[in-house]
């Protein structure tokens, strides 16, 4: 229990420091949230969304799961996406993976993970689709890093294929979807340059709103 109590002390110190810097911060924060960004990231404790991009509470809406996956049957993720797009009117959805991701490694090495195998299957699908290119990379760590990038690019596509995002574009809402990877080694974010911001960038086979 003592390990938990220290968190209350840290909370009081943090709240005090924030109020010292901006006495009206919490009053403004409680009044509304008006973020411009939805961050879809990994659950890994080493990847804190706000801190990485230097933003304060209230400036980033966040959804996290193992290996930052977007699945069309995941009502949790879709609910967050819908709220962010339709209610908060975010301007950017950012899928953020990270090098050294445990979910990516587990899917690549294919150990038995119990229930998690059903989730990791989504990454194995990415691996299978890009198997030839991945096998051409000799260094295993580099291969895992590339799989991490390919997973992010795939999830960006999945976000764009949702009715939520496509209907937003169809009604003229300004919205862009991006794919990034964060490095645990130097704290820097890499833009994978796979951004999509309009309906005609979606393949016809996946286009559901025009």
mmCIF file of the C-alpha atoms, coordinates in Angstrom:
data_MODEL
# 
_entry.id   MODEL 
# 
loop_
_atom_site.group_PDB 
_atom_site.id 
_atom_site.type_symbol 
_atom_site.label_atom_id 
_atom_site.label_alt_id 
_atom_site.label_comp_id 
_atom_site.label_asym_id 
_atom_site.label_entity_id 
_atom_site.label_seq_id 
_atom_site.pdbx_PDB_ins_code 
_atom_site.Cartn_x 
_atom_site.Cartn_y 
_atom_site.Cartn_z 
_atom_site.occupancy 
_atom_site.B_iso_or_equiv 
_atom_site.pdbx_formal_charge 
_atom_site.auth_seq_id 
_atom_site.auth_comp_id 
_atom_site.auth_asym_id 
_atom_site.auth_atom_id 
_atom_site.pdbx_PDB_model_num 
ATOM 1   C CA . UNK A 1 1   ? 0.000   0.000   0.000   1.00 0.00 ? 1   UNK A CA 1 
ATOM 2   C CA . UNK A 1 2   ? 2.891   2.371   0.648   1.00 0.00 ? 2   UNK A CA 1 
ATOM 3   C CA . UNK A 1 3   ? 3.830   2.103   -3.040  1.00 0.00 ? 3   UNK A CA 1 
ATOM 4   C CA . UNK A 1 4   ? 0.408   3.457   -3.937  1.00 0.00 ? 4   UNK A CA 1 
ATOM 5   C CA . UNK A 1 5   ? 0.410   6.223   -1.335  1.00 0.00 ? 5   UNK A CA 1 
ATOM 6   C CA . UNK A 1 6   ? 3.470   7.806   -2.894  1.00 0.00 ? 6   UNK A CA 1 
ATOM 7   C CA . UNK A 1 7   ? 1.398   8.443   -6.009  1.00 0.00 ? 7   UNK A CA 1 
ATOM 8   C CA . UNK A 1 8   ? -0.898  10.723  -4.021  1.00 0.00 ? 8   UNK A CA 1 
ATOM 9   C CA . UNK A 1 9   ? 2.124   12.695  -2.868  1.00 0.00 ? 9   UNK A CA 1 
ATOM 10  C CA . UNK A 1 10  ? 3.379   12.982  -6.430  1.00 0.00 ? 10  UNK A CA 1 
ATOM 11  C CA . UNK A 1 11  ? -0.099  14.065  -7.536  1.00 0.00 ? 11  UNK A CA 1 
ATOM 12  C CA . UNK A 1 12  ? -0.209  16.871  -4.972  1.00 0.00 ? 12  UNK A CA 1 
ATOM 13  C CA . UNK A 1 13  ? 3.260   18.047  -5.991  1.00 0.00 ? 13  UNK A CA 1 
ATOM 14  C CA . UNK A 1 14  ? 2.280   18.014  -9.667  1.00 0.00 ? 14  UNK A CA 1 
ATOM 15  C CA . UNK A 1 15  ? -1.000  19.878  -9.090  1.00 0.00 ? 15  UNK A CA 1 
ATOM 16  C CA . UNK A 1 16  ? 0.811   22.462  -6.998  1.00 0.00 ? 16  UNK A CA 1 
ATOM 17  C CA . UNK A 1 17  ? 3.491   23.044  -9.635  1.00 0.00 ? 17  UNK A CA 1 
ATOM 18  C CA . UNK A 1 18  ? 0.886   23.419  -12.380 1.00 0.00 ? 18  UNK A CA 1 
ATOM 19  C CA . UNK A 1 19  ? -1.114  25.951  -10.337 1.00 0.00 ? 19  UNK A CA 1 
ATOM 20  C CA . UNK A 1 20  ? 2.044   27.894  -9.589  1.00 0.00 ? 20  UNK A CA 1 
ATOM 21  C CA . UNK A 1 21  ? 2.781   28.129  -13.293 1.00 0.00 ? 21  UNK A CA 1 
ATOM 22  C CA . UNK A 1 22  ? -0.836  28.844  -14.299 1.00 0.00 ? 22  UNK A CA 1 
ATOM 23  C CA . UNK A 1 23  ? -3.227  29.618  -11.391 1.00 0.00 ? 23  UNK A CA 1 
ATOM 24  C CA . UNK A 1 24  ? -6.317  29.245  -13.610 1.00 0.00 ? 24  UNK A CA 1 
ATOM 25  C CA . UNK A 1 25  ? -5.196  26.072  -15.402 1.00 0.00 ? 25  UNK A CA 1 
ATOM 26  C CA . UNK A 1 26  ? -7.543  23.605  -13.692 1.00 0.00 ? 26  UNK A CA 1 
ATOM 27  C CA . UNK A 1 27  ? -10.530 25.940  -13.885 1.00 0.00 ? 27  UNK A CA 1 
ATOM 28  C CA . UNK A 1 28  ? -10.028 26.261  -17.639 1.00 0.00 ? 28  UNK A CA 1 
ATOM 29  C CA . UNK A 1 29  ? -9.396  22.532  -17.998 1.00 0.00 ? 29  UNK A CA 1 
ATOM 30  C CA . UNK A 1 30  ? -12.574 21.616  -16.106 1.00 0.00 ? 30  UNK A CA 1 
ATOM 31  C CA . UNK A 1 31  ? -14.685 23.917  -18.267 1.00 0.00 ? 31  UNK A CA 1 
ATOM 32  C CA . UNK A 1 32  ? -14.072 21.991  -21.500 1.00 0.00 ? 32  UNK A CA 1 
ATOM 33  C CA . UNK A 1 33  ? -11.643 19.892  -23.500 1.00 0.00 ? 33  UNK A CA 1 
ATOM 34  C CA . UNK A 1 34  ? -10.817 21.151  -26.953 1.00 0.00 ? 34  UNK A CA 1 
ATOM 35  C CA . UNK A 1 35  ? -7.954  19.050  -28.342 1.00 0.00 ? 35  UNK A CA 1 
ATOM 36  C CA . UNK A 1 36  ? -6.917  19.195  -31.977 1.00 0.00 ? 36  UNK A CA 1 
ATOM 37  C CA . UNK A 1 37  ? -5.301  15.760  -31.873 1.00 0.00 ? 37  UNK A CA 1 
ATOM 38  C CA . UNK A 1 38  ? -6.363  12.158  -31.355 1.00 0.00 ? 38  UNK A CA 1 
ATOM 39  C CA . UNK A 1 39  ? -3.381  9.977   -30.483 1.00 0.00 ? 39  UNK A CA 1 
ATOM 40  C CA . UNK A 1 40  ? -3.770  6.231   -31.118 1.00 0.00 ? 40  UNK A CA 1 
ATOM 41  C CA . UNK A 1 41  ? -0.749  4.679   -29.472 1.00 0.00 ? 41  UNK A CA 1 
ATOM 42  C CA . UNK A 1 42  ? 0.662   1.646   -27.736 1.00 0.00 ? 42  UNK A CA 1 
ATOM 43  C CA . UNK A 1 43  ? -0.104  0.806   -24.109 1.00 0.00 ? 43  UNK A CA 1 
ATOM 44  C CA . UNK A 1 44  ? 3.632   0.668   -23.367 1.00 0.00 ? 44  UNK A CA 1 
ATOM 45  C CA . UNK A 1 45  ? 4.364   2.710   -20.230 1.00 0.00 ? 45  UNK A CA 1 
ATOM 46  C CA . UNK A 1 46  ? 7.451   4.229   -21.875 1.00 0.00 ? 46  UNK A CA 1 
ATOM 47  C CA . UNK A 1 47  ? 5.406   6.080   -24.488 1.00 0.00 ? 47  UNK A CA 1 
ATOM 48  C CA . UNK A 1 48  ? 3.455   8.925   -22.784 1.00 0.00 ? 48  UNK A CA 1 
ATOM 49  C CA . UNK A 1 49  ? 1.521   10.793  -25.461 1.00 0.00 ? 49  UNK A CA 1 
ATOM 50  C CA . UNK A 1 50  ? 1.422   14.315  -24.004 1.00 0.00 ? 50  UNK A CA 1 
ATOM 51  C CA . UNK A 1 51  ? 5.037   14.398  -22.882 1.00 0.00 ? 51  UNK A CA 1 
ATOM 52  C CA . UNK A 1 52  ? 6.479   13.150  -26.159 1.00 0.00 ? 52  UNK A CA 1 
ATOM 53  C CA . UNK A 1 53  ? 5.030   16.056  -28.118 1.00 0.00 ? 53  UNK A CA 1 
ATOM 54  C CA . UNK A 1 54  ? 5.296   18.605  -25.312 1.00 0.00 ? 54  UNK A CA 1 
ATOM 55  C CA . UNK A 1 55  ? 1.567   19.195  -24.858 1.00 0.00 ? 55  UNK A CA 1 
ATOM 56  C CA . UNK A 1 56  ? -0.400  19.682  -21.637 1.00 0.00 ? 56  UNK A CA 1 
ATOM 57  C CA . UNK A 1 57  ? -3.482  17.870  -20.322 1.00 0.00 ? 57  UNK A CA 1 
ATOM 58  C CA . UNK A 1 58  ? -6.505  18.720  -22.434 1.00 0.00 ? 58  UNK A CA 1 
ATOM 59  C CA . UNK A 1 59  ? -4.525  19.130  -25.656 1.00 0.00 ? 59  UNK A CA 1 
ATOM 60  C CA . UNK A 1 60  ? -4.430  15.487  -26.795 1.00 0.00 ? 60  UNK A CA 1 
ATOM 61  C CA . UNK A 1 61  ? -7.267  12.954  -26.810 1.00 0.00 ? 61  UNK A CA 1 
ATOM 62  C CA . UNK A 1 62  ? -5.742  9.491   -26.347 1.00 0.00 ? 62  UNK A CA 1 
ATOM 63  C CA . UNK A 1 63  ? -6.563  5.880   -27.141 1.00 0.00 ? 63  UNK A CA 1 
ATOM 64  C CA . UNK A 1 64  ? -3.981  3.198   -26.362 1.00 0.00 ? 64  UNK A CA 1 
ATOM 65  C CA . UNK A 1 65  ? -3.812  -0.553  -26.843 1.00 0.00 ? 65  UNK A CA 1 
ATOM 66  C CA . UNK A 1 66  ? -1.172  -3.217  -27.371 1.00 0.00 ? 66  UNK A CA 1 
ATOM 67  C CA . UNK A 1 67  ? 0.765   -2.341  -30.547 1.00 0.00 ? 67  UNK A CA 1 
ATOM 68  C CA . UNK A 1 68  ? -1.492  0.603   -31.522 1.00 0.00 ? 68  UNK A CA 1 
ATOM 69  C CA . UNK A 1 69  ? -3.894  -1.473  -33.601 1.00 0.00 ? 69  UNK A CA 1 
ATOM 70  C CA . UNK A 1 70  ? -7.112  -0.249  -35.211 1.00 0.00 ? 70  UNK A CA 1 
ATOM 71  C CA . UNK A 1 71  ? -9.577  -3.088  -35.803 1.00 0.00 ? 71  UNK A CA 1 
ATOM 72  C CA . UNK A 1 72  ? -12.956 -2.496  -37.399 1.00 0.00 ? 72  UNK A CA 1 
ATOM 73  C CA . UNK A 1 73  ? -14.671 -4.706  -34.817 1.00 0.00 ? 73  UNK A CA 1 
ATOM 74  C CA . UNK A 1 74  ? -13.055 -2.989  -31.819 1.00 0.00 ? 74  UNK A CA 1 
ATOM 75  C CA . UNK A 1 75  ? -15.921 -0.899  -30.468 1.00 0.00 ? 75  UNK A CA 1 
ATOM 76  C CA . UNK A 1 76  ? -13.649 0.654   -27.838 1.00 0.00 ? 76  UNK A CA 1 
ATOM 77  C CA . UNK A 1 77  ? -11.330 2.162   -30.452 1.00 0.00 ? 77  UNK A CA 1 
ATOM 78  C CA . UNK A 1 78  ? -14.175 3.095   -32.802 1.00 0.00 ? 78  UNK A CA 1 
ATOM 79  C CA . UNK A 1 79  ? -16.076 4.833   -30.000 1.00 0.00 ? 79  UNK A CA 1 
ATOM 80  C CA . UNK A 1 80  ? -13.018 6.919   -29.152 1.00 0.00 ? 80  UNK A CA 1 
ATOM 81  C CA . UNK A 1 81  ? -12.508 7.721   -32.824 1.00 0.00 ? 81  UNK A CA 1 
ATOM 82  C CA . UNK A 1 82  ? -16.138 8.725   -33.307 1.00 0.00 ? 82  UNK A CA 1 
ATOM 83  C CA . UNK A 1 83  ? -16.169 10.961  -30.239 1.00 0.00 ? 83  UNK A CA 1 
ATOM 84  C CA . UNK A 1 84  ? -12.908 12.598  -31.252 1.00 0.00 ? 84  UNK A CA 1 
ATOM 85  C CA . UNK A 1 85  ? -14.011 13.249  -34.829 1.00 0.00 ? 85  UNK A CA 1 
ATOM 86  C CA . UNK A 1 86  ? -17.702 14.036  -34.442 1.00 0.00 ? 86  UNK A CA 1 
ATOM 87  C CA . UNK A 1 87  ? -17.850 15.697  -31.023 1.00 0.00 ? 87  UNK A CA 1 
ATOM 88  C CA . UNK A 1 88  ? -14.402 17.115  -30.305 1.00 0.00 ? 88  UNK A CA 1 
ATOM 89  C CA . UNK A 1 89  ? -13.789 17.881  -33.992 1.00 0.00 ? 89  UNK A CA 1 
ATOM 90  C CA . UNK A 1 90  ? -10.106 16.986  -33.831 1.00 0.00 ? 90  UNK A CA 1 
ATOM 91  C CA . UNK A 1 91  ? -8.126  18.020  -36.886 1.00 0.00 ? 91  UNK A CA 1 
ATOM 92  C CA . UNK A 1 92  ? -5.531  15.257  -36.713 1.00 0.00 ? 92  UNK A CA 1 
ATOM 93  C CA . UNK A 1 93  ? -5.628  11.535  -35.943 1.00 0.00 ? 93  UNK A CA 1 
ATOM 94  C CA . UNK A 1 94  ? -2.113  10.250  -35.298 1.00 0.00 ? 94  UNK A CA 1 
ATOM 95  C CA . UNK A 1 95  ? -1.283  6.549   -35.122 1.00 0.00 ? 95  UNK A CA 1 
ATOM 96  C CA . UNK A 1 96  ? 1.965   6.264   -33.171 1.00 0.00 ? 96  UNK A CA 1 
ATOM 97  C CA . UNK A 1 97  ? 3.990   3.074   -32.884 1.00 0.00 ? 97  UNK A CA 1 
ATOM 98  C CA . UNK A 1 98  ? 7.366   2.710   -31.224 1.00 0.00 ? 98  UNK A CA 1 
ATOM 99  C CA . UNK A 1 99  ? 10.531  0.816   -31.938 1.00 0.00 ? 99  UNK A CA 1 
ATOM 100 C CA . UNK A 1 100 ? 11.156  -2.010  -29.490 1.00 0.00 ? 100 UNK A CA 1 
ATOM 101 C CA . UNK A 1 101 ? 7.433   -2.750  -29.168 1.00 0.00 ? 101 UNK A CA 1 
ATOM 102 C CA . UNK A 1 102 ? 6.782   -5.929  -27.193 1.00 0.00 ? 102 UNK A CA 1 
ATOM 103 C CA . UNK A 1 103 ? 3.598   -6.657  -29.117 1.00 0.00 ? 103 UNK A CA 1 
ATOM 104 C CA . UNK A 1 104 ? 5.440   -6.491  -32.435 1.00 0.00 ? 104 UNK A CA 1 
ATOM 105 C CA . UNK A 1 105 ? 8.158   -8.812  -31.144 1.00 0.00 ? 105 UNK A CA 1 
ATOM 106 C CA . UNK A 1 106 ? 5.667   -11.301 -29.714 1.00 0.00 ? 106 UNK A CA 1 
ATOM 107 C CA . UNK A 1 107 ? 3.768   -11.429 -33.001 1.00 0.00 ? 107 UNK A CA 1 
ATOM 108 C CA . UNK A 1 108 ? 7.006   -11.842 -34.956 1.00 0.00 ? 108 UNK A CA 1 
ATOM 109 C CA . UNK A 1 109 ? 8.454   -14.565 -32.761 1.00 0.00 ? 109 UNK A CA 1 
ATOM 110 C CA . UNK A 1 110 ? 5.049   -16.290 -32.486 1.00 0.00 ? 110 UNK A CA 1 
ATOM 111 C CA . UNK A 1 111 ? 5.317   -17.575 -28.898 1.00 0.00 ? 111 UNK A CA 1 
ATOM 112 C CA . UNK A 1 112 ? 2.133   -18.854 -27.298 1.00 0.00 ? 112 UNK A CA 1 
ATOM 113 C CA . UNK A 1 113 ? 0.538   -15.855 -25.625 1.00 0.00 ? 113 UNK A CA 1 
ATOM 114 C CA . UNK A 1 114 ? -2.875  -17.205 -24.723 1.00 0.00 ? 114 UNK A CA 1 
ATOM 115 C CA . UNK A 1 115 ? -5.722  -14.755 -25.248 1.00 0.00 ? 115 UNK A CA 1 
ATOM 116 C CA . UNK A 1 116 ? -3.306  -12.146 -26.614 1.00 0.00 ? 116 UNK A CA 1 
ATOM 117 C CA . UNK A 1 117 ? -2.714  -14.321 -29.684 1.00 0.00 ? 117 UNK A CA 1 
ATOM 118 C CA . UNK A 1 118 ? -6.108  -13.276 -31.006 1.00 0.00 ? 118 UNK A CA 1 
ATOM 119 C CA . UNK A 1 119 ? -5.040  -9.627  -30.853 1.00 0.00 ? 119 UNK A CA 1 
ATOM 120 C CA . UNK A 1 120 ? -1.516  -10.213 -32.147 1.00 0.00 ? 120 UNK A CA 1 
ATOM 121 C CA . UNK A 1 121 ? -2.984  -11.967 -35.171 1.00 0.00 ? 121 UNK A CA 1 
ATOM 122 C CA . UNK A 1 122 ? -3.509  -8.495  -36.629 1.00 0.00 ? 122 UNK A CA 1 
ATOM 123 C CA . UNK A 1 123 ? 0.252   -7.893  -36.612 1.00 0.00 ? 123 UNK A CA 1 
ATOM 124 C CA . UNK A 1 124 ? 0.934   -11.340 -38.049 1.00 0.00 ? 124 UNK A CA 1 
ATOM 125 C CA . UNK A 1 125 ? -1.342  -10.417 -40.939 1.00 0.00 ? 125 UNK A CA 1 
ATOM 126 C CA . UNK A 1 126 ? 0.868   -7.385  -41.595 1.00 0.00 ? 126 UNK A CA 1 
ATOM 127 C CA . UNK A 1 127 ? 3.947   -9.605  -41.394 1.00 0.00 ? 127 UNK A CA 1 
ATOM 128 C CA . UNK A 1 128 ? 2.468   -12.084 -43.841 1.00 0.00 ? 128 UNK A CA 1 
ATOM 129 C CA . UNK A 1 129 ? 1.549   -9.404  -46.402 1.00 0.00 ? 129 UNK A CA 1 
ATOM 130 C CA . UNK A 1 130 ? 5.079   -7.980  -46.330 1.00 0.00 ? 130 UNK A CA 1 
ATOM 131 C CA . UNK A 1 131 ? 6.983   -11.195 -45.676 1.00 0.00 ? 131 UNK A CA 1 
ATOM 132 C CA . UNK A 1 132 ? 9.182   -11.027 -48.774 1.00 0.00 ? 132 UNK A CA 1 
ATOM 133 C CA . UNK A 1 133 ? 10.379  -7.481  -48.079 1.00 0.00 ? 133 UNK A CA 1 
ATOM 134 C CA . UNK A 1 134 ? 10.916  -8.187  -44.391 1.00 0.00 ? 134 UNK A CA 1 
ATOM 135 C CA . UNK A 1 135 ? 12.939  -11.341 -45.041 1.00 0.00 ? 135 UNK A CA 1 
ATOM 136 C CA . UNK A 1 136 ? 15.237  -9.304  -47.282 1.00 0.00 ? 136 UNK A CA 1 
ATOM 137 C CA . UNK A 1 137 ? 16.374  -7.377  -44.175 1.00 0.00 ? 137 UNK A CA 1 
ATOM 138 C CA . UNK A 1 138 ? 19.251  -9.376  -42.670 1.00 0.00 ? 138 UNK A CA 1 
ATOM 139 C CA . UNK A 1 139 ? 19.455  -7.767  -39.239 1.00 0.00 ? 139 UNK A CA 1 
ATOM 140 C CA . UNK A 1 140 ? 16.628  -8.988  -37.006 1.00 0.00 ? 140 UNK A CA 1 
ATOM 141 C CA . UNK A 1 141 ? 16.291  -5.763  -35.027 1.00 0.00 ? 141 UNK A CA 1 
ATOM 142 C CA . UNK A 1 142 ? 16.070  -3.758  -38.230 1.00 0.00 ? 142 UNK A CA 1 
ATOM 143 C CA . UNK A 1 143 ? 13.467  -6.230  -39.481 1.00 0.00 ? 143 UNK A CA 1 
ATOM 144 C CA . UNK A 1 144 ? 11.415  -5.725  -36.316 1.00 0.00 ? 144 UNK A CA 1 
ATOM 145 C CA . UNK A 1 145 ? 11.709  -1.969  -36.663 1.00 0.00 ? 145 UNK A CA 1 
ATOM 146 C CA . UNK A 1 146 ? 10.443  -2.162  -40.214 1.00 0.00 ? 146 UNK A CA 1 
ATOM 147 C CA . UNK A 1 147 ? 7.557   -4.389  -39.115 1.00 0.00 ? 147 UNK A CA 1 
ATOM 148 C CA . UNK A 1 148 ? 6.726   -1.732  -36.537 1.00 0.00 ? 148 UNK A CA 1 
ATOM 149 C CA . UNK A 1 149 ? 6.618   0.891   -39.293 1.00 0.00 ? 149 UNK A CA 1 
ATOM 150 C CA . UNK A 1 150 ? 4.525   -1.298  -41.595 1.00 0.00 ? 150 UNK A CA 1 
ATOM 151 C CA . UNK A 1 151 ? 2.094   -1.937  -38.769 1.00 0.00 ? 151 UNK A CA 1 
ATOM 152 C CA . UNK A 1 152 ? 1.621   1.806   -38.240 1.00 0.00 ? 152 UNK A CA 1 
ATOM 153 C CA . UNK A 1 153 ? 1.095   2.390   -41.968 1.00 0.00 ? 153 UNK A CA 1 
ATOM 154 C CA . UNK A 1 154 ? -1.496  -0.402  -42.000 1.00 0.00 ? 154 UNK A CA 1 
ATOM 155 C CA . UNK A 1 155 ? -3.360  1.048   -39.029 1.00 0.00 ? 155 UNK A CA 1 
ATOM 156 C CA . UNK A 1 156 ? -3.421  4.476   -40.699 1.00 0.00 ? 156 UNK A CA 1 
ATOM 157 C CA . UNK A 1 157 ? -5.213  2.794   -43.600 1.00 0.00 ? 157 UNK A CA 1 
ATOM 158 C CA . UNK A 1 158 ? -7.633  1.138   -41.188 1.00 0.00 ? 158 UNK A CA 1 
ATOM 159 C CA . UNK A 1 159 ? -8.475  4.500   -39.633 1.00 0.00 ? 159 UNK A CA 1 
ATOM 160 C CA . UNK A 1 160 ? -9.116  5.944   -43.088 1.00 0.00 ? 160 UNK A CA 1 
ATOM 161 C CA . UNK A 1 161 ? -11.331 3.022   -44.061 1.00 0.00 ? 161 UNK A CA 1 
ATOM 162 C CA . UNK A 1 162 ? -13.769 3.618   -41.204 1.00 0.00 ? 162 UNK A CA 1 
ATOM 163 C CA . UNK A 1 163 ? -17.195 5.103   -41.855 1.00 0.00 ? 163 UNK A CA 1 
ATOM 164 C CA . UNK A 1 164 ? -16.372 7.677   -39.177 1.00 0.00 ? 164 UNK A CA 1 
ATOM 165 C CA . UNK A 1 165 ? -13.454 9.264   -40.985 1.00 0.00 ? 165 UNK A CA 1 
ATOM 166 C CA . UNK A 1 166 ? -14.848 8.918   -44.485 1.00 0.00 ? 166 UNK A CA 1 
ATOM 167 C CA . UNK A 1 167 ? -18.154 10.512  -43.530 1.00 0.00 ? 167 UNK A CA 1 
ATOM 168 C CA . UNK A 1 168 ? -16.242 13.389  -41.923 1.00 0.00 ? 168 UNK A CA 1 
ATOM 169 C CA . UNK A 1 169 ? -14.431 13.990  -45.210 1.00 0.00 ? 169 UNK A CA 1 
ATOM 170 C CA . UNK A 1 170 ? -17.674 13.632  -47.165 1.00 0.00 ? 170 UNK A CA 1 
ATOM 171 C CA . UNK A 1 171 ? -19.251 16.467  -45.189 1.00 0.00 ? 171 UNK A CA 1 
ATOM 172 C CA . UNK A 1 172 ? -16.212 18.673  -45.689 1.00 0.00 ? 172 UNK A CA 1 
ATOM 173 C CA . UNK A 1 173 ? -14.687 18.355  -42.235 1.00 0.00 ? 173 UNK A CA 1 
ATOM 174 C CA . UNK A 1 174 ? -10.980 19.153  -42.065 1.00 0.00 ? 174 UNK A CA 1 
ATOM 175 C CA . UNK A 1 175 ? -9.243  15.999  -40.855 1.00 0.00 ? 175 UNK A CA 1 
ATOM 176 C CA . UNK A 1 176 ? -5.865  14.401  -41.509 1.00 0.00 ? 176 UNK A CA 1 
ATOM 177 C CA . UNK A 1 177 ? -4.614  10.952  -40.477 1.00 0.00 ? 177 UNK A CA 1 
ATOM 178 C CA . UNK A 1 178 ? -0.892  10.469  -39.851 1.00 0.00 ? 178 UNK A CA 1 
ATOM 179 C CA . UNK A 1 179 ? 1.527   7.651   -39.037 1.00 0.00 ? 179 UNK A CA 1 
ATOM 180 C CA . UNK A 1 180 ? 4.494   8.144   -36.733 1.00 0.00 ? 180 UNK A CA 1 
ATOM 181 C CA . UNK A 1 181 ? 7.044   5.985   -34.906 1.00 0.00 ? 181 UNK A CA 1 
ATOM 182 C CA . UNK A 1 182 ? 8.660   6.940   -31.621 1.00 0.00 ? 182 UNK A CA 1 
ATOM 183 C CA . UNK A 1 183 ? 12.198  5.926   -30.705 1.00 0.00 ? 183 UNK A CA 1 
ATOM 184 C CA . UNK A 1 184 ? 12.832  4.906   -27.107 1.00 0.00 ? 184 UNK A CA 1 
ATOM 185 C CA . UNK A 1 185 ? 16.553  5.402   -27.707 1.00 0.00 ? 185 UNK A CA 1 
ATOM 186 C CA . UNK A 1 186 ? 16.539  9.141   -28.378 1.00 0.00 ? 186 UNK A CA 1 
ATOM 187 C CA . UNK A 1 187 ? 12.973  10.297  -27.668 1.00 0.00 ? 187 UNK A CA 1 
ATOM 188 C CA . UNK A 1 188 ? 12.393  11.472  -31.222 1.00 0.00 ? 188 UNK A CA 1 
ATOM 189 C CA . UNK A 1 189 ? 9.364   10.878  -33.441 1.00 0.00 ? 189 UNK A CA 1 
ATOM 190 C CA . UNK A 1 190 ? 9.692   9.818   -37.077 1.00 0.00 ? 190 UNK A CA 1 
ATOM 191 C CA . UNK A 1 191 ? 7.043   10.791  -39.618 1.00 0.00 ? 191 UNK A CA 1 
ATOM 192 C CA . UNK A 1 192 ? 6.358   7.794   -41.878 1.00 0.00 ? 192 UNK A CA 1 
ATOM 193 C CA . UNK A 1 193 ? 4.957   10.170  -44.523 1.00 0.00 ? 193 UNK A CA 1 
ATOM 194 C CA . UNK A 1 194 ? 1.745   8.213   -45.031 1.00 0.00 ? 194 UNK A CA 1 
ATOM 195 C CA . UNK A 1 195 ? -0.692  11.009  -44.173 1.00 0.00 ? 195 UNK A CA 1 
ATOM 196 C CA . UNK A 1 196 ? -4.173  11.015  -45.703 1.00 0.00 ? 196 UNK A CA 1 
ATOM 197 C CA . UNK A 1 197 ? -6.494  14.017  -45.602 1.00 0.00 ? 197 UNK A CA 1 
ATOM 198 C CA . UNK A 1 198 ? -9.194  13.503  -48.203 1.00 0.00 ? 198 UNK A CA 1 
ATOM 199 C CA . UNK A 1 199 ? -11.580 10.893  -49.541 1.00 0.00 ? 199 UNK A CA 1 
ATOM 200 C CA . UNK A 1 200 ? -10.107 10.508  -53.016 1.00 0.00 ? 200 UNK A CA 1 
ATOM 201 C CA . UNK A 1 201 ? -6.900  9.135   -51.484 1.00 0.00 ? 201 UNK A CA 1 
ATOM 202 C CA . UNK A 1 202 ? -8.799  6.024   -50.395 1.00 0.00 ? 202 UNK A CA 1 
ATOM 203 C CA . UNK A 1 203 ? -8.840  3.049   -52.816 1.00 0.00 ? 203 UNK A CA 1 
ATOM 204 C CA . UNK A 1 204 ? -12.241 2.482   -54.413 1.00 0.00 ? 204 UNK A CA 1 
ATOM 205 C CA . UNK A 1 205 ? -12.539 -0.926  -52.781 1.00 0.00 ? 205 UNK A CA 1 
ATOM 206 C CA . UNK A 1 206 ? -12.585 0.695   -49.326 1.00 0.00 ? 206 UNK A CA 1 
ATOM 207 C CA . UNK A 1 207 ? -14.477 3.874   -50.129 1.00 0.00 ? 207 UNK A CA 1 
ATOM 208 C CA . UNK A 1 208 ? -17.863 3.913   -48.445 1.00 0.00 ? 208 UNK A CA 1 
ATOM 209 C CA . UNK A 1 209 ? -18.840 7.572   -48.469 1.00 0.00 ? 209 UNK A CA 1 
ATOM 210 C CA . UNK A 1 210 ? -18.604 9.880   -51.447 1.00 0.00 ? 210 UNK A CA 1 
# 
